[in-house]
């Protein structure tokens, strides 16, 4: 093995998740697969391939570099939508490639207009409106100027979408704020319609909104975390739980597994300290396995003396501090452990499982952050 660990991405889990998401949003709603953050750590190329095989034909990225990767990876000529950063200098490539993008500033609209004229090709835009998230989006006060601009330059744009994003649909604490956003979005939608501007596609919902606020499911939903097999939050799952059929209480399956092997074994005597400093002293004669995964690989230093891994199907503790490239695991209770034995950091082994969530809970990181922090250079391979 050239690398010290590897990540497996399960195709069948993806298909399973997509089936569940479809059951929630309806067959007619387009599902855009959100692949920002290197597809939440799974690898853009892997997810494009798996998702297209499962029938997805629309992908959302945050930035242009990610759109370039999706475009190279697509085998089905799927549509690509950039939701965030677009440098005006990249607009030529974007418009020429038929990639759609969010607009939330006049500066970007003006730049897009100039490029569209130059290329003699319509720019595909999604108008993002400010409904209360306060990140990006045109303000209500800007609507007249926006309308004028859109109508005057009708020949140069395709009005692909009208969109917004909710400020935390995964938590009941934000209920009022989200409800207000839903109302505000409708107001924009009606206003534009009354003023002769109809968009091809209305879209507002992420995973949490799709699950908890069905009224936000419109022509398209932008699904990130759920397609990877995670609930946006514990609350979203609890809210859904009662509605799930008894045999379907766990409808989402994790795609990712992260595995390594035992690099070497060591006997230590009662009273010996393990690793740097004195954070762990052996309370008995012990056998320790060294595993070649450390904080440089995304195994957080906060998991020192807290993390767990699976070896021979048993849940075993990380002892001592996590170093840059290794962890020490107490394997005293294993029968006949050997160098090269499989170590599961995230995933299943025999009857036990370590989920990203349990891994995350012990360090207060949410799924989203932990996944996207998995370094790009750990090899990912697609498995059934
Ligand atoms: C990240 C993102 C999504 C997807 O969110 P999930 O919670 O992962 O489903 C949807 N829309 C926008 C604008 C986003 O930035």
Coordinates of C-alpha atoms and ligand atoms in Angstrom, one line a residue:
X1 CA 0.0 0.0 0.0
X2 CA 1.6 3.3 -1.2
X3 CA -0.6 5.5 1.0
X4 CA -1.1 5.1 4.8
X5 CA -4.9 5.0 4.6
X6 CA -7.7 5.1 2.0
X7 CA -11.3 6.1 1.6
X8 CA -14.0 4.0 0.1
X9 CA -17.1 5.5 -1.5
X10 CA -20.1 3.3 -1.8
X11 CA -22.2 3.4 -5.0
X12 CA -25.1 1.4 -3.6
X13 CA -25.4 3.7 -0.6
X14 CA -25.7 6.7 -3.0
X15 CA -28.5 5.0 -4.9
X16 CA -30.2 4.2 -1.7
X17 CA -30.0 7.8 -0.5
X18 CA -31.2 9.2 -3.8
X19 CA -34.2 6.9 -3.7
X20 CA -35.1 8.3 -0.3
X21 CA -34.6 11.9 -1.3
X22 CA -36.8 11.4 -4.3
X23 CA -39.5 9.9 -2.1
X24 CA -39.4 13.2 -0.2
X25 CA -39.2 15.7 -3.0
X26 CA -41.3 14.0 -5.6
X27 CA -40.3 12.5 -9.0
X28 CA -40.9 15.8 -10.9
X29 CA -38.5 17.9 -8.9
X30 CA -35.0 18.2 -10.3
X31 CA -32.3 17.2 -7.8
X32 CA -29.2 19.2 -8.1
X33 CA -26.3 17.4 -6.5
X34 CA -24.2 19.8 -4.5
X35 CA -20.5 19.0 -4.9
X36 CA -18.8 22.0 -3.3
X37 CA -16.0 21.4 -0.8
X38 CA -14.6 18.5 -3.0
X39 CA -18.1 16.9 -2.8
X40 CA -18.1 17.2 1.0
X41 CA -14.7 15.4 1.0
X42 CA -15.8 12.5 -1.2
X43 CA -14.0 13.7 -4.4
X44 CA -15.9 15.6 -7.1
X45 CA -14.9 13.1 -9.8
X46 CA -16.2 10.1 -7.7
X47 CA -19.5 11.8 -7.0
X48 CA -20.1 13.0 -10.5
X49 CA -19.6 9.5 -11.8
X50 CA -21.7 7.8 -9.1
X51 CA -24.5 10.4 -9.3
X52 CA -24.7 10.3 -13.1
X53 CA -25.0 6.5 -13.0
X54 CA -27.9 7.0 -10.6
X55 CA -29.6 9.5 -12.9
X56 CA -28.5 12.9 -11.7
X57 CA -28.0 15.5 -14.5
X58 CA -27.5 18.7 -12.5
X59 CA -24.6 19.7 -10.2
X60 CA -24.0 22.7 -8.0
X61 CA -20.6 24.1 -7.0
X62 CA -19.4 27.0 -5.0
X63 CA -16.7 28.2 -7.4
X64 CA -15.3 28.1 -10.9
X65 CA -12.5 25.7 -10.2
X66 CA -15.0 23.2 -8.9
X67 CA -17.2 23.7 -12.0
X68 CA -14.1 23.0 -14.2
X69 CA -13.7 19.7 -12.4
X70 CA -17.4 18.7 -12.8
X71 CA -17.2 19.6 -16.5
X72 CA -14.2 17.4 -17.0
X73 CA -15.8 14.5 -15.1
X74 CA -19.3 14.6 -16.6
X75 CA -20.0 11.9 -19.2
X76 CA -23.7 12.9 -19.6
X77 CA -23.3 16.5 -20.4
X78 CA -24.9 17.4 -17.1
X79 CA -25.8 21.0 -16.2
X80 CA -23.5 22.9 -13.9
X81 CA -24.5 25.8 -11.6
X82 CA -22.1 27.9 -9.7
X83 CA -23.6 29.3 -6.5
X84 CA -20.9 31.4 -5.1
X85 CA -17.6 32.8 -6.2
X86 CA -17.2 33.8 -9.8
X87 CA -14.3 36.0 -10.8
X88 CA -15.3 38.3 -13.6
X89 CA -12.3 37.1 -15.5
X90 CA -13.7 33.6 -15.6
X91 CA -17.0 34.7 -17.1
X92 CA -15.9 34.1 -20.7
X93 CA -15.2 30.4 -20.0
X94 CA -18.4 30.0 -17.9
X95 CA -20.7 31.6 -20.4
X96 CA -19.1 29.9 -23.4
X97 CA -19.4 26.5 -21.6
X98 CA -23.1 27.0 -21.0
X99 CA -22.6 26.9 -17.2
X100 CA -25.2 28.8 -15.2
X101 CA -24.3 31.0 -12.2
X102 CA -25.8 33.0 -9.4
X103 CA -26.0 36.8 -9.7
X104 CA -26.4 38.9 -6.6
X105 CA -24.6 42.1 -7.6
X106 CA -24.9 44.6 -10.5
X107 CA -21.2 44.4 -11.0
X108 CA -21.4 40.7 -12.0
X109 CA -24.5 41.4 -14.1
X110 CA -22.7 44.2 -16.0
X111 CA -19.6 42.0 -16.5
X112 CA -21.8 39.1 -17.7
X113 CA -23.6 41.4 -20.1
X114 CA -20.3 42.5 -21.7
X115 CA -19.1 39.0 -22.1
X116 CA -22.4 37.8 -23.5
X117 CA -22.3 40.6 -26.1
X118 CA -18.7 39.7 -27.0
X119 CA -19.4 36.0 -27.4
X120 CA -22.8 36.5 -28.9
X121 CA -24.1 33.9 -26.4
X122 CA -26.7 34.2 -23.7
X123 CA -25.4 34.1 -20.1
X124 CA -27.4 31.6 -17.9
X125 CA -28.2 33.3 -14.7
X126 CA -29.9 32.5 -11.4
X127 CA -31.0 35.7 -9.6
X128 CA -30.4 35.3 -5.9
X129 CA -32.6 37.4 -3.7
X130 CA -32.0 38.5 -0.1
X131 CA -34.7 37.0 2.1
X132 CA -32.9 37.1 5.5
X133 CA -29.8 35.0 5.3
X134 CA -27.7 38.1 4.8
X135 CA -24.8 36.4 2.9
X136 CA -25.5 37.2 -0.8
X137 CA -28.6 38.2 -2.7
X138 CA -30.2 41.3 -4.3
X139 CA -32.1 43.4 -1.8
X140 CA -35.8 44.2 -2.1
X141 CA -34.9 47.9 -2.7
X142 CA -32.9 46.9 -5.8
X143 CA -35.7 45.1 -7.5
X144 CA -36.8 48.0 -9.8
X145 CA -33.2 48.6 -11.1
X146 CA -32.8 44.8 -11.5
X147 CA -36.1 44.5 -13.4
X148 CA -35.1 47.3 -15.7
X149 CA -31.7 45.8 -16.3
X150 CA -33.1 42.3 -17.0
X151 CA -35.8 43.6 -19.4
X152 CA -33.5 45.9 -21.3
X153 CA -31.0 43.2 -21.8
X154 CA -33.4 40.4 -22.4
X155 CA -31.5 39.2 -25.5
X156 CA -28.3 38.5 -23.6
X157 CA -29.6 36.4 -20.7
X158 CA -31.3 33.2 -20.0
X159 CA -33.4 33.7 -16.8
X160 CA -32.6 30.2 -15.5
X161 CA -33.6 30.6 -11.9
X162 CA -34.8 32.7 -9.0
X163 CA -33.3 31.5 -5.8
X164 CA -32.5 32.0 -2.1
X165 CA -30.9 30.1 0.8
X166 CA -32.3 29.5 4.3
X167 CA -30.5 30.6 7.4
X168 CA -30.4 27.3 9.2
X169 CA -33.4 25.1 8.2
X170 CA -31.8 22.3 10.2
X171 CA -32.7 23.8 13.6
X172 CA -36.1 24.5 15.1
X173 CA -34.6 27.5 16.8
X174 CA -34.6 29.2 13.4
X175 CA -38.2 28.3 12.6
X176 CA -39.5 31.9 12.6
X177 CA -36.6 33.2 10.6
X178 CA -37.1 30.5 8.0
X179 CA -40.8 31.0 7.8
X180 CA -40.2 34.7 7.2
X181 CA -37.8 33.9 4.4
X182 CA -40.3 31.6 2.7
X183 CA -42.8 34.4 2.8
X184 CA -40.4 37.0 1.5
X185 CA -39.2 34.7 -1.3
X186 CA -42.9 34.4 -2.5
X187 CA -43.2 38.1 -2.5
X188 CA -40.2 38.4 -4.8
X189 CA -41.5 35.6 -7.0
X190 CA -44.9 37.3 -7.4
X191 CA -43.5 40.7 -7.9
X192 CA -41.2 39.5 -10.8
X193 CA -44.1 37.6 -12.4
X194 CA -46.3 40.6 -12.2
X195 CA -43.6 42.6 -13.9
X196 CA -43.2 40.2 -16.8
X197 CA -40.2 38.3 -15.5
X198 CA -40.7 34.5 -15.3
X199 CA -37.8 32.3 -14.4
X200 CA -37.4 28.8 -15.9
X201 CA -36.8 27.3 -12.4
X202 CA -37.6 28.3 -8.9
X203 CA -35.3 26.8 -6.3
X204 CA -34.7 27.4 -2.6
X205 CA -34.3 24.2 -0.7
X206 CA -31.2 22.5 0.7
X207 CA -31.4 19.0 2.4
X208 CA -32.8 20.3 5.7
X209 CA -35.4 22.6 4.0
X210 CA -36.5 19.7 1.8
X211 CA -37.1 17.4 4.8
X212 CA -38.5 19.9 7.3
X213 CA -40.3 22.5 5.1
X214 CA -41.9 20.7 2.2
X215 CA -43.3 24.0 0.9
X216 CA -39.8 25.0 -0.1
X217 CA -39.5 22.2 -2.6
X218 CA -40.2 23.8 -5.9
X219 CA -38.9 23.0 -9.4
X220 CA -35.5 22.0 -8.1
X221 CA -33.8 21.2 -4.8
X222 CA -30.1 21.6 -4.1
X223 CA -29.1 18.5 -2.1
X224 CA -25.7 18.3 -0.4
X225 CA -25.3 16.4 2.9
X226 CA -28.3 14.0 2.5
X227 CA -27.0 12.4 -0.7
X228 CA -23.8 11.6 1.2
X229 CA -25.9 9.8 3.7
X230 CA -26.0 12.2 6.6
X231 CA -28.8 14.1 8.3
X232 CA -28.3 17.9 8.3
X233 CA -28.7 17.7 12.0
X234 CA -30.0 15.4 14.7
X235 CA -33.1 17.6 14.9
X236 CA -33.9 17.1 11.3
X237 CA -33.8 13.3 11.8
X238 CA -35.9 13.5 15.0
X239 CA -38.5 15.6 13.2
X240 CA -38.7 13.0 10.3
X241 CA -38.4 9.9 12.5
X242 CA -42.1 9.5 13.3
X243 CA -43.1 9.7 9.7
X244 CA -40.7 7.0 8.7
X245 CA -42.1 3.5 8.2
X246 CA -41.0 1.0 10.9
X247 CA -38.7 -0.9 8.5
X248 CA -37.3 2.4 7.2
X249 CA -36.2 4.1 10.3
X250 CA -32.7 4.5 8.9
X251 CA -33.2 5.6 5.3
X252 CA -29.8 7.3 4.7
X253 CA -26.6 5.3 4.4
X254 CA -23.1 6.7 4.7
X255 CA -21.1 6.5 1.5
X256 CA -17.7 7.0 3.1
X257 CA -15.5 4.5 4.9
X258 CA -11.9 5.3 6.0
X259 CA -9.5 2.5 6.5
X260 CA -5.8 1.9 7.4
X261 CA -3.7 -0.9 8.8
X262 CA -1.6 -1.7 11.8
X263 CA 1.9 -0.4 11.1
X264 CA 3.7 -2.0 14.0
X265 CA 3.1 -3.5 17.5
X266 CA 4.7 -2.7 20.8
X267 CA 4.5 -4.1 24.3
X268 CA 4.5 -1.6 27.1
X269 CA 4.8 -2.3 30.9
X270 CA 2.5 -1.0 33.6
X271 CA 3.6 2.5 34.5
X272 CA 5.1 3.3 31.1
X273 CA 4.0 6.6 29.3
X274 CA 2.8 6.3 25.7
X275 CA 3.7 8.9 23.1
X276 CA 4.6 12.5 23.7
X277 CA 4.3 13.9 27.2
X278 CA 2.4 12.2 30.0
X279 CA -1.2 12.2 28.9
X280 CA -1.4 8.5 29.0
X281 CA 0.2 6.0 31.4
X282 CA -0.3 2.3 31.0
X283 CA -2.4 1.0 33.9
X284 CA -1.4 -2.6 33.1
X285 CA 1.0 -4.4 30.8
X286 CA -0.4 -3.5 27.4
X287 CA 0.0 -4.2 23.7
X288 CA -0.2 -1.0 21.5
X289 CA -0.7 -0.8 17.8
X290 CA 0.7 2.1 15.9
X291 CA -1.7 3.2 13.1
X292 CA -0.3 5.5 10.4
X293 CA -3.0 8.2 10.5
X294 CA -2.6 11.4 12.4
X295 CA -3.8 15.0 12.4
X296 CA -2.1 15.7 9.1
X297 CA -4.5 13.2 7.6
X298 CA -7.6 14.8 9.2
X299 CA -7.6 12.7 12.4
X300 CA -8.0 15.6 14.8
X301 CA -5.6 16.1 17.7
X302 CA -8.7 16.7 19.8
X303 CA -9.2 12.9 19.6
X304 CA -6.1 12.3 21.8
X305 CA -7.2 9.8 24.4
X306 CA -10.8 10.0 23.1
X307 CA -10.8 8.6 19.5
X308 CA -11.9 5.0 18.8
X309 CA -11.1 2.7 15.9
X310 CA -12.2 -0.8 14.9
X311 CA -9.7 -3.7 14.7
X312 CA -10.9 -7.3 14.5
X313 CA -14.4 -6.0 14.8
X314 CA -13.8 -4.5 18.2
X315 CA -14.1 -0.9 19.2
X316 CA -10.7 0.1 20.7
X317 CA -9.4 3.3 22.2
X318 CA -6.8 5.7 21.0
X319 CA -4.3 6.2 23.8
X320 CA -1.9 9.1 24.2
X321 CA -1.8 12.1 21.9
X322 CA -2.6 12.0 18.2
X323 CA 0.6 12.9 16.4
X324 CA 1.1 14.4 13.0
X325 CA 1.2 11.0 11.3
X326 CA 0.2 8.3 13.8
X327 CA -2.1 7.2 16.6
X328 CA -1.5 4.5 19.2
X329 CA -4.4 2.1 19.9
X330 CA -4.7 -0.2 22.9
X331 CA -5.1 -3.7 21.4
X332 CA -4.2 -5.6 24.6
X333 CA -7.5 -7.5 24.4
X334 CA -7.1 -8.8 20.9
X335 CA -6.2 -12.4 20.1
X336 CA -3.3 -12.6 17.8
X337 CA -3.1 -9.1 16.3
X338 CA -0.7 -8.7 13.4
X339 CA 1.1 -6.0 11.5
X340 CA -1.1 -5.3 8.4
X341 CA -4.4 -6.0 10.1
X342 CA -7.2 -3.7 8.9
X343 CA -8.0 -0.7 11.0
X344 CA -11.4 1.1 10.4
X345 CA -11.4 4.8 11.4
X346 CA -14.9 5.5 9.9
X347 CA -17.1 2.6 8.8
X348 CA -18.1 -0.9 9.6
X349 CA -16.1 -3.9 10.7
X350 CA -18.0 -7.2 11.5
X351 CA -20.8 -6.1 13.8
X352 CA -19.5 -2.7 14.9
X353 CA -19.6 0.7 13.2
X354 CA -17.9 4.0 13.8
X355 CA -19.9 6.8 12.1
X356 CA -18.7 10.2 11.1
X357 CA -21.2 11.6 13.6
X358 CA -19.8 9.7 16.6
X359 CA -16.3 10.7 15.5
X360 CA -17.5 14.3 15.2
X361 CA -19.4 14.4 18.4
X362 CA -16.3 13.7 20.5
X363 CA -14.6 16.7 19.0
X364 CA -17.6 19.0 18.5
X365 CA -17.1 19.1 14.8
X366 CA -20.2 18.7 12.7
X367 CA -20.4 16.2 9.8
X368 CA -19.9 18.9 7.2
X369 CA -16.7 20.2 8.6
X370 CA -15.2 16.8 9.4
X371 CA -15.9 15.5 5.9
X372 CA -14.5 18.4 4.0
X373 CA -11.3 18.3 6.1
X374 CA -10.4 14.9 4.9
X375 CA -7.2 15.7 2.9
X376 CA -7.4 15.4 -0.9
X377 CA -4.4 13.2 -1.1
X378 CA -5.9 10.2 0.7
X379 CA -6.8 8.0 -2.2
X380 CA -10.6 7.5 -2.7
X381 CA -12.0 4.5 -4.4
X382 CA -15.5 3.6 -5.5
X383 CA -16.9 0.4 -4.2
X384 CA -20.2 -1.4 -4.7
Ligands
LIG1 C1 -24.3 24.1 0.5 C2 -25.5 24.6 -0.1 C3 -26.6 23.8 -0.3 C4 -26.7 22.3 0.1 O1 -26.8 22.2 1.5 P1 -27.0 20.8 2.3 O2 -27.3 21.2 3.7 O3 -25.7 20.2 2.3 O4 -28.0 20.1 1.6 C5 -27.7 24.3 -1.0 N1 -27.7 25.6 -1.4 C6 -26.7 26.4 -1.2 C7 -26.7 27.8 -1.7 C8 -25.6 26.0 -0.5 O5 -24.5 26.8 -0.3

